Amino acid sequence: MQAVFTLEPTPTVKSAALYGSLPARFVAFLVDSTLLVFSYSLVLYGLSDASQQLYTWENIFQGGDTMNQLVEVGKIVFYNPYFPALHWLYFTVLQSSQKQATIGKYQLGLRVADLRGRRISFLHANLRYFAMVFSAMTLGLGFLLVRTSRRRQALHDYLCRTVVLAN
């Protein structure tokens, strides 16, 4: 008599309590953004010889043209090609790593996975990162889908077939 073994397909994660909530994801994004801007500012100001990048807050708020000076500092920090590259590398490398999370997500007990709960590849993390543009293009409504979807997926998660799981 032979024993018959059947293998069931790997189940898709379905319980809503397993998924990261919008507030937790937003706080993780704030933590990640703070770390990125702080580290980038240290590198930018530490390696720069240009006097434009040596503004202090005291110098910015002196005089009457403070808004123009703030815009200038914003241009220096965010229009520099190194910041988007650092931002992209930070999110894609860390989300495709063994931890499956950026530092902010990891601290809040969240991780990015495919629909079956497995780690995503670097290519998949790139696709997810650039799909966030679609979530932002809808005036942020793509991110608010987290509140109404069954798996708490944002628009970019739907497009890339990923979920953010709570550990």
Coordinates of N, CA and C in Angstrom, one line a residue:
M1 N 0.8 -1.2 0.0 CA 0.0 0.0 0.0 C 0.9 1.2 0.0
Q2 N 0.6 2.1 -0.9 CA 1.4 3.4 -1.0 C 0.7 4.5 -0.4
A3 N 1.4 5.4 0.3 CA 0.8 6.6 0.9 C 0.8 7.7 -0.2
V4 N -0.3 8.4 -0.2 CA -0.4 9.5 -1.1 C -0.2 10.8 -0.4
F5 N 0.7 11.6 -0.9 CA 0.9 12.9 -0.3 C 0.4 14.0 -1.2
T6 N -0.3 14.9 -0.7 CA -0.7 16.1 -1.6 C -0.1 17.3 -1.0
L7 N 0.3 18.2 -1.8 CA 0.9 19.4 -1.4 C -0.1 20.5 -1.7
E8 N -0.4 21.3 -0.6 CA -1.3 22.4 -0.8 C -0.5 23.6 -1.2
P9 N -1.1 24.5 -2.1 CA -0.3 25.7 -2.5 C -0.1 26.6 -1.2
T10 N 1.0 27.4 -1.3 CA 1.3 28.3 -0.3 C 0.2 29.3 -0.1
P11 N -0.3 29.5 1.1 CA -1.5 30.3 1.3 C -1.1 31.8 1.1
T12 N -2.0 32.6 0.6 CA -1.9 34.0 0.6 C -2.2 34.6 1.9
V13 N -1.4 35.6 2.4 CA -1.7 36.2 3.7 C -3.0 37.0 3.6
K14 N -3.9 36.7 4.5 CA -5.2 37.4 4.4 C -5.7 38.2 5.6
S15 N -5.2 37.9 6.8 CA -5.7 38.5 8.0 C -5.3 40.0 8.1
A16 N -6.3 40.9 8.3 CA -6.0 42.3 8.2 C -5.1 42.7 9.4
A17 N -5.0 42.0 10.5 CA -4.2 42.4 11.6 C -2.7 42.2 11.2
L18 N -2.4 41.4 10.2 CA -1.1 41.2 9.8 C -0.4 42.3 9.0
Y19 N -1.3 43.2 8.5 CA -0.8 44.3 7.6 C -0.5 45.6 8.3
G20 N 0.5 46.3 7.8 CA 0.8 47.6 8.4 C -0.2 48.7 8.1
S21 N -0.6 49.4 9.2 CA -1.6 50.4 9.0 C -1.0 51.7 8.4
L22 N -1.9 52.6 8.0 CA -1.5 53.8 7.4 C -0.7 54.7 8.4
P23 N -1.1 54.9 9.6 CA -0.3 55.7 10.6 C 1.1 55.1 10.8
A24 N 1.2 53.8 10.9 CA 2.5 53.1 11.1 C 3.4 53.3 9.9
R25 N 2.8 53.2 8.7 CA 3.6 53.4 7.5 C 4.0 54.9 7.4
F26 N 3.2 55.8 7.8 CA 3.5 57.2 7.7 C 4.6 57.6 8.7
V27 N 4.6 57.0 9.9 CA 5.6 57.3 10.9 C 6.9 56.7 10.4
A28 N 6.9 55.5 9.8 CA 8.1 54.9 9.3 C 8.7 55.8 8.2
F29 N 7.8 56.3 7.3 CA 8.3 57.2 6.3 C 8.9 58.5 6.9
L30 N 8.4 59.0 7.9 CA 8.9 60.2 8.6 C 10.3 59.9 9.2
V31 N 10.4 58.7 9.8 CA 11.7 58.3 10.4 C 12.7 58.2 9.3
D32 N 12.4 57.5 8.2 CA 13.3 57.3 7.1 C 13.7 58.6 6.4
S33 N 12.7 59.5 6.2 CA 13.0 60.8 5.6 C 14.0 61.6 6.5
T34 N 13.7 61.6 7.8 CA 14.6 62.3 8.7 C 16.0 61.8 8.7
L35 N 16.1 60.5 8.7 CA 17.5 59.9 8.6 C 18.2 60.3 7.3
L36 N 17.4 60.2 6.2 CA 18.0 60.5 4.9 C 18.5 62.0 4.8
V37 N 17.6 62.9 5.2 CA 17.9 64.3 5.1 C 19.1 64.7 6.1
F38 N 19.0 64.1 7.3 CA 20.1 64.4 8.2 C 21.5 63.9 7.7
S39 N 21.5 62.6 7.3 CA 22.8 62.1 6.8 C 23.2 62.8 5.5
Y40 N 22.3 63.1 4.6 CA 22.6 63.8 3.4 C 23.2 65.2 3.7
S41 N 22.5 65.9 4.7 CA 23.0 67.2 5.1 C 24.4 67.2 5.6
L42 N 24.7 66.2 6.4 CA 26.0 66.0 7.0 C 27.1 65.9 5.9
V43 N 26.8 65.0 4.9 CA 27.7 64.8 3.8 C 27.8 66.1 3.0
L44 N 26.6 66.6 2.6 CA 26.6 67.8 1.8 C 27.4 69.0 2.4
Y45 N 27.1 69.3 3.7 CA 27.8 70.4 4.3 C 29.2 70.1 4.7
G46 N 29.5 68.8 4.9 CA 30.9 68.4 5.3 C 31.9 68.5 4.1
L47 N 31.4 68.1 3.0 CA 32.3 68.0 1.8 C 32.3 69.2 0.9
S48 N 31.4 70.2 1.2 CA 31.2 71.3 0.4 C 32.2 72.5 0.6
D49 N 32.7 73.1 -0.4 CA 33.5 74.3 -0.3 C 32.7 75.5 -0.7
A50 N 31.5 75.3 -1.3 CA 30.7 76.4 -1.8 C 30.1 77.2 -0.6
S51 N 30.1 78.5 -0.7 CA 29.5 79.3 0.4 C 28.0 79.2 0.4
Q52 N 27.4 78.9 -0.7 CA 25.9 78.8 -0.7 C 25.4 77.7 0.3
Q53 N 26.2 76.7 0.4 CA 25.8 75.5 1.3 C 26.2 75.7 2.7
L54 N 26.7 76.8 3.1 CA 27.1 77.0 4.5 C 26.2 78.0 5.2
Y55 N 25.0 78.0 4.7 CA 24.0 78.8 5.4 C 23.8 78.3 6.8
T56 N 23.5 79.1 7.8 CA 23.0 78.7 9.1 C 21.6 79.2 9.2
W57 N 20.9 78.7 10.1 CA 19.5 79.1 10.3 C 19.5 80.6 10.7
E58 N 20.5 81.0 11.4 CA 20.5 82.5 11.8 C 20.7 83.3 10.6
N59 N 21.5 82.9 9.7 CA 21.7 83.7 8.5 C 20.5 83.7 7.6
I60 N 19.8 82.6 7.6 CA 18.6 82.5 6.7 C 17.5 83.4 7.2
F61 N 17.3 83.5 8.5 CA 16.2 84.3 9.0 C 16.6 85.8 9.3
Q62 N 17.8 86.2 8.9 CA 18.2 87.6 9.0 C 17.6 88.3 7.8
G63 N 17.2 89.5 7.9 CA 16.8 90.3 6.8 C 15.3 90.0 6.4
G64 N 14.9 90.6 5.3 CA 13.5 90.5 4.9 C 13.2 89.5 3.9
D65 N 14.2 88.9 3.2 CA 13.9 88.0 2.1 C 14.1 86.5 2.6
T66 N 13.4 86.2 3.7 CA 13.6 84.8 4.2 C 13.1 83.7 3.4
M67 N 11.9 83.9 2.7 CA 11.3 82.9 1.9 C 12.2 82.6 0.7
N68 N 12.8 83.6 0.1 CA 13.7 83.3 -1.1 C 14.9 82.5 -0.6
Q69 N 15.4 82.8 0.6 CA 16.6 82.1 1.1 C 16.2 80.6 1.4
L70 N 15.0 80.4 2.0 CA 14.6 79.1 2.3 C 14.4 78.3 1.0
V71 N 13.9 78.9 0.0 CA 13.7 78.2 -1.3 C 15.1 77.8 -1.9
E72 N 16.1 78.7 -1.7 CA 17.4 78.5 -2.2 C 18.1 77.3 -1.5
V73 N 17.9 77.2 -0.2 CA 18.4 76.1 0.6 C 17.7 74.8 0.2
G74 N 16.4 74.8 0.0 CA 15.6 73.7 -0.5 C 16.1 73.2 -1.9
K75 N 16.5 74.1 -2.7 CA 17.0 73.7 -4.0 C 18.4 73.1 -3.9
I76 N 19.2 73.6 -3.0 CA 20.5 73.0 -2.8 C 20.4 71.6 -2.3
V77 N 19.5 71.3 -1.4 CA 19.3 70.0 -0.8 C 18.6 69.0 -1.7
F78 N 17.5 69.4 -2.3 CA 16.7 68.5 -3.0 C 16.9 68.4 -4.5
Y79 N 17.4 69.5 -5.1 CA 17.6 69.4 -6.5 C 19.0 68.9 -6.9
N80 N 19.8 68.6 -5.9 CA 21.1 68.0 -6.1 C 20.9 66.6 -6.6
P81 N 21.6 66.1 -7.6 CA 21.3 64.8 -8.1 C 21.7 63.7 -7.1
Y82 N 22.4 64.0 -6.1 CA 22.8 62.9 -5.1 C 21.7 62.5 -4.2
F83 N 20.8 63.5 -3.9 CA 19.8 63.2 -2.9 C 18.8 62.1 -3.5
P84 N 18.3 62.3 -4.7 CA 17.4 61.3 -5.3 C 18.1 59.9 -5.4
A85 N 19.3 59.9 -5.8 CA 20.1 58.7 -5.9 C 20.2 58.0 -4.5
L86 N 20.5 58.8 -3.5 CA 20.6 58.2 -2.1 C 19.2 57.7 -1.7
H87 N 18.2 58.5 -2.0 CA 16.8 58.1 -1.6 C 16.4 56.8 -2.2
W88 N 16.7 56.7 -3.6 CA 16.3 55.5 -4.3 C 17.1 54.3 -3.7
L89 N 18.4 54.4 -3.6 CA 19.2 53.3 -3.0 C 18.8 52.9 -1.6
Y90 N 18.5 53.8 -0.8 CA 18.1 53.5 0.6 C 16.9 52.7 0.6
F91 N 15.8 53.1 -0.1 CA 14.6 52.3 -0.1 C 14.7 51.0 -0.8
T92 N 15.3 50.9 -2.0 CA 15.3 49.7 -2.8 C 16.3 48.6 -2.1
V93 N 17.4 49.1 -1.7 CA 18.4 48.1 -1.1 C 17.8 47.5 0.2
L94 N 17.3 48.4 1.1 CA 16.9 47.9 2.4 C 15.6 47.1 2.3
Q95 N 14.7 47.5 1.4 CA 13.4 46.7 1.3 C 13.7 45.3 0.6
S96 N 14.7 45.2 -0.1 CA 15.0 43.9 -0.7 C 16.1 43.1 0.1
S97 N 16.5 43.6 1.2 CA 17.5 43.0 2.1 C 16.8 41.8 2.9
Q98 N 17.6 41.2 3.7 CA 17.1 40.1 4.6 C 16.0 40.6 5.5
K99 N 16.2 41.8 6.0 CA 15.2 42.4 7.0 C 13.9 42.8 6.3
Q100 N 13.9 43.0 5.0 CA 12.8 43.4 4.2 C 12.2 44.7 4.6
A101 N 13.0 45.6 5.2 CA 12.4 46.9 5.6 C 13.5 47.9 5.7
T102 N 13.0 49.2 5.6 CA 13.9 50.3 5.8 C 14.1 50.4 7.3
I103 N 14.9 51.3 7.8 CA 15.2 51.5 9.2 C 13.9 51.9 9.9
G104 N 13.1 52.8 9.3 CA 11.8 53.2 9.9 C 10.8 52.1 10.0
K105 N 10.7 51.3 9.0 CA 9.7 50.2 9.0 C 10.2 49.1 10.0
Y106 N 11.5 48.9 10.0 CA 12.0 47.9 10.9 C 11.8 48.3 12.4
Q107 N 12.0 49.5 12.7 CA 11.7 50.0 14.1 C 10.3 49.9 14.5
L108 N 9.4 50.0 13.5 CA 7.9 49.9 13.8 C 7.4 48.5 13.6
G109 N 8.3 47.5 13.3 CA 7.8 46.1 13.2 C 7.1 45.9 11.8
L110 N 7.5 46.6 10.8 CA 6.9 46.4 9.5 C 7.9 45.8 8.5
R111 N 7.4 45.1 7.5 CA 8.3 44.6 6.5 C 7.6 44.5 5.2
V112 N 8.3 44.7 4.1 CA 7.7 44.6 2.7 C 7.9 43.2 2.2
A113 N 6.8 42.7 1.6 CA 6.8 41.3 1.1 C 5.9 41.2 -0.1
D114 N 6.1 40.1 -0.8 CA 5.1 39.8 -1.9 C 3.8 39.3 -1.4
L115 N 2.9 39.0 -2.2 CA 1.6 38.6 -1.7 C 1.6 37.3 -0.9
R116 N 2.6 36.5 -1.0 CA 2.7 35.3 -0.2 C 3.6 35.4 1.0
G117 N 4.1 36.6 1.3 CA 4.8 36.9 2.5 C 6.3 36.7 2.3
R118 N 6.8 36.5 1.1 CA 8.2 36.2 0.8 C 8.9 37.5 0.5
R119 N 10.2 37.5 0.7 CA 11.1 38.7 0.4 C 11.0 39.0 -1.1
I120 N 11.0 40.3 -1.3 CA 11.0 40.8 -2.7 C 12.5 41.0 -3.2
S121 N 12.6 40.9 -4.5 CA 14.0 41.0 -5.1 C 14.3 42.5 -5.3
F122 N 15.6 42.8 -5.6 CA 16.0 44.1 -5.8 C 15.2 44.7 -7.0
L123 N 15.0 44.0 -8.1 CA 14.2 44.4 -9.2 C 12.8 44.8 -8.8
H124 N 12.2 43.9 -8.0 CA 10.8 44.1 -7.5 C 10.8 45.4 -6.6
A125 N 11.8 45.6 -5.8 CA 11.9 46.8 -5.0 C 12.0 48.0 -5.8
N126 N 12.7 48.0 -6.9 CA 12.8 49.1 -7.8 C 11.5 49.4 -8.5
L127 N 10.8 48.4 -8.9 CA 9.5 48.6 -9.5 C 8.5 49.2 -8.5
R128 N 8.6 48.8 -7.2 CA 7.7 49.3 -6.2 C 8.1 50.8 -5.9
Y129 N 9.4 51.1 -5.9 CA 9.8 52.4 -5.6 C 9.3 53.4 -6.7
F130 N 9.5 53.0 -7.9 CA 9.1 53.9 -9.0 C 7.6 53.9 -9.2
A131 N 6.9 52.9 -8.7 CA 5.4 52.9 -8.8 C 4.8 53.8 -7.8
M132 N 5.6 54.2 -6.8 CA 5.1 55.2 -5.8 C 4.8 56.5 -6.4
V133 N 5.4 56.8 -7.6 CA 5.1 58.0 -8.4 C 3.6 58.0 -8.7
F134 N 3.0 56.9 -9.1 CA 1.6 56.8 -9.4 C 0.8 57.1 -8.1
S135 N 1.2 56.7 -7.0 CA 0.5 57.0 -5.7 C 0.5 58.4 -5.4
A136 N 1.6 59.1 -5.7 CA 1.8 60.5 -5.5 C 1.1 61.3 -6.5
M137 N 1.0 60.9 -7.8 CA 0.4 61.6 -8.8 C -1.1 61.8 -8.6
T138 N -1.7 60.9 -7.9 CA -3.1 61.0 -7.6 C -3.4 61.9 -6.4
L139 N -2.5 62.9 -6.2 CA -2.6 63.9 -5.1 C -2.6 63.1 -3.7
G140 N -1.9 62.0 -3.7 CA -1.8 61.3 -2.4 C -3.0 60.3 -2.2
L141 N -3.9 60.3 -3.1 CA -5.1 59.3 -2.9 C -4.6 57.9 -3.0
G142 N -3.5 57.7 -3.8 CA -3.0 56.3 -3.9 C -2.5 55.7 -2.6
F143 N -2.0 56.6 -1.7 CA -1.6 56.2 -0.4 C -2.8 55.9 0.5
L144 N -3.8 56.7 0.3 CA -5.0 56.5 1.2 C -5.8 55.2 0.9
L145 N -5.5 54.5 -0.2 CA -6.1 53.2 -0.4 C -5.8 52.2 0.7
V146 N -4.7 52.5 1.5 CA -4.4 51.7 2.6 C -5.5 51.6 3.6
R147 N -6.3 52.7 3.7 CA -7.4 52.7 4.7 C -8.6 51.8 4.3
T148 N -8.7 51.6 3.0 CA -9.9 50.9 2.5 C -9.7 49.6 1.9
S149 N -8.5 49.2 1.6 CA -8.3 47.9 1.0 C -8.2 46.8 2.0
R150 N -8.5 45.6 1.6 CA -8.5 44.5 2.5 C -7.1 44.1 3.0
R151 N -6.1 44.2 2.2 CA -4.8 43.9 2.6 C -4.0 45.1 3.0
R152 N -4.7 46.3 3.1 CA -4.0 47.6 3.4 C -2.9 47.9 2.4
Q153 N -3.2 47.8 1.2 CA -2.3 48.0 0.1 C -2.5 49.5 -0.5
A154 N -1.4 50.2 -0.7 CA -1.5 51.4 -1.4 C -1.5 51.1 -2.9
L155 N -1.7 52.1 -3.8 CA -1.8 51.9 -5.2 C -0.5 51.3 -5.7
H156 N 0.6 51.7 -5.2 CA 1.9 51.1 -5.7 C 2.0 49.7 -5.3
D157 N 1.4 49.3 -4.1 CA 1.4 47.9 -3.7 C 0.5 47.0 -4.6
Y158 N -0.6 47.6 -5.0 CA -1.5 46.9 -6.0 C -0.7 46.6 -7.3
L159 N -0.1 47.7 -7.8 CA 0.6 47.6 -9.1 C 1.7 46.6 -9.0
C160 N 2.4 46.5 -7.9 CA 3.6 45.6 -7.8 C 3.3 44.3 -7.1
R161 N 2.1 44.1 -6.7 CA 1.7 42.9 -6.0 C 2.5 42.7 -4.7
T162 N 2.6 43.7 -3.9 CA 3.3 43.6 -2.6 C 2.4 44.0 -1.5
V163 N 2.8 43.7 -0.3 CA 2.1 44.1 1.0 C 3.1 44.5 2.0
V164 N 2.7 45.3 2.9 CA 3.5 45.7 4.1 C 2.9 45.0 5.3
L165 N 3.7 44.0 5.8 CA 3.3 43.2 6.9 C 3.7 43.7 8.2
A166 N 2.9 43.5 9.3 CA 3.3 43.9 10.6 C 3.8 42.6 11.3
N167 N 5.0 42.6 11.9 CA 5.6 41.4 12.5 C 4.9 41.1 13.8

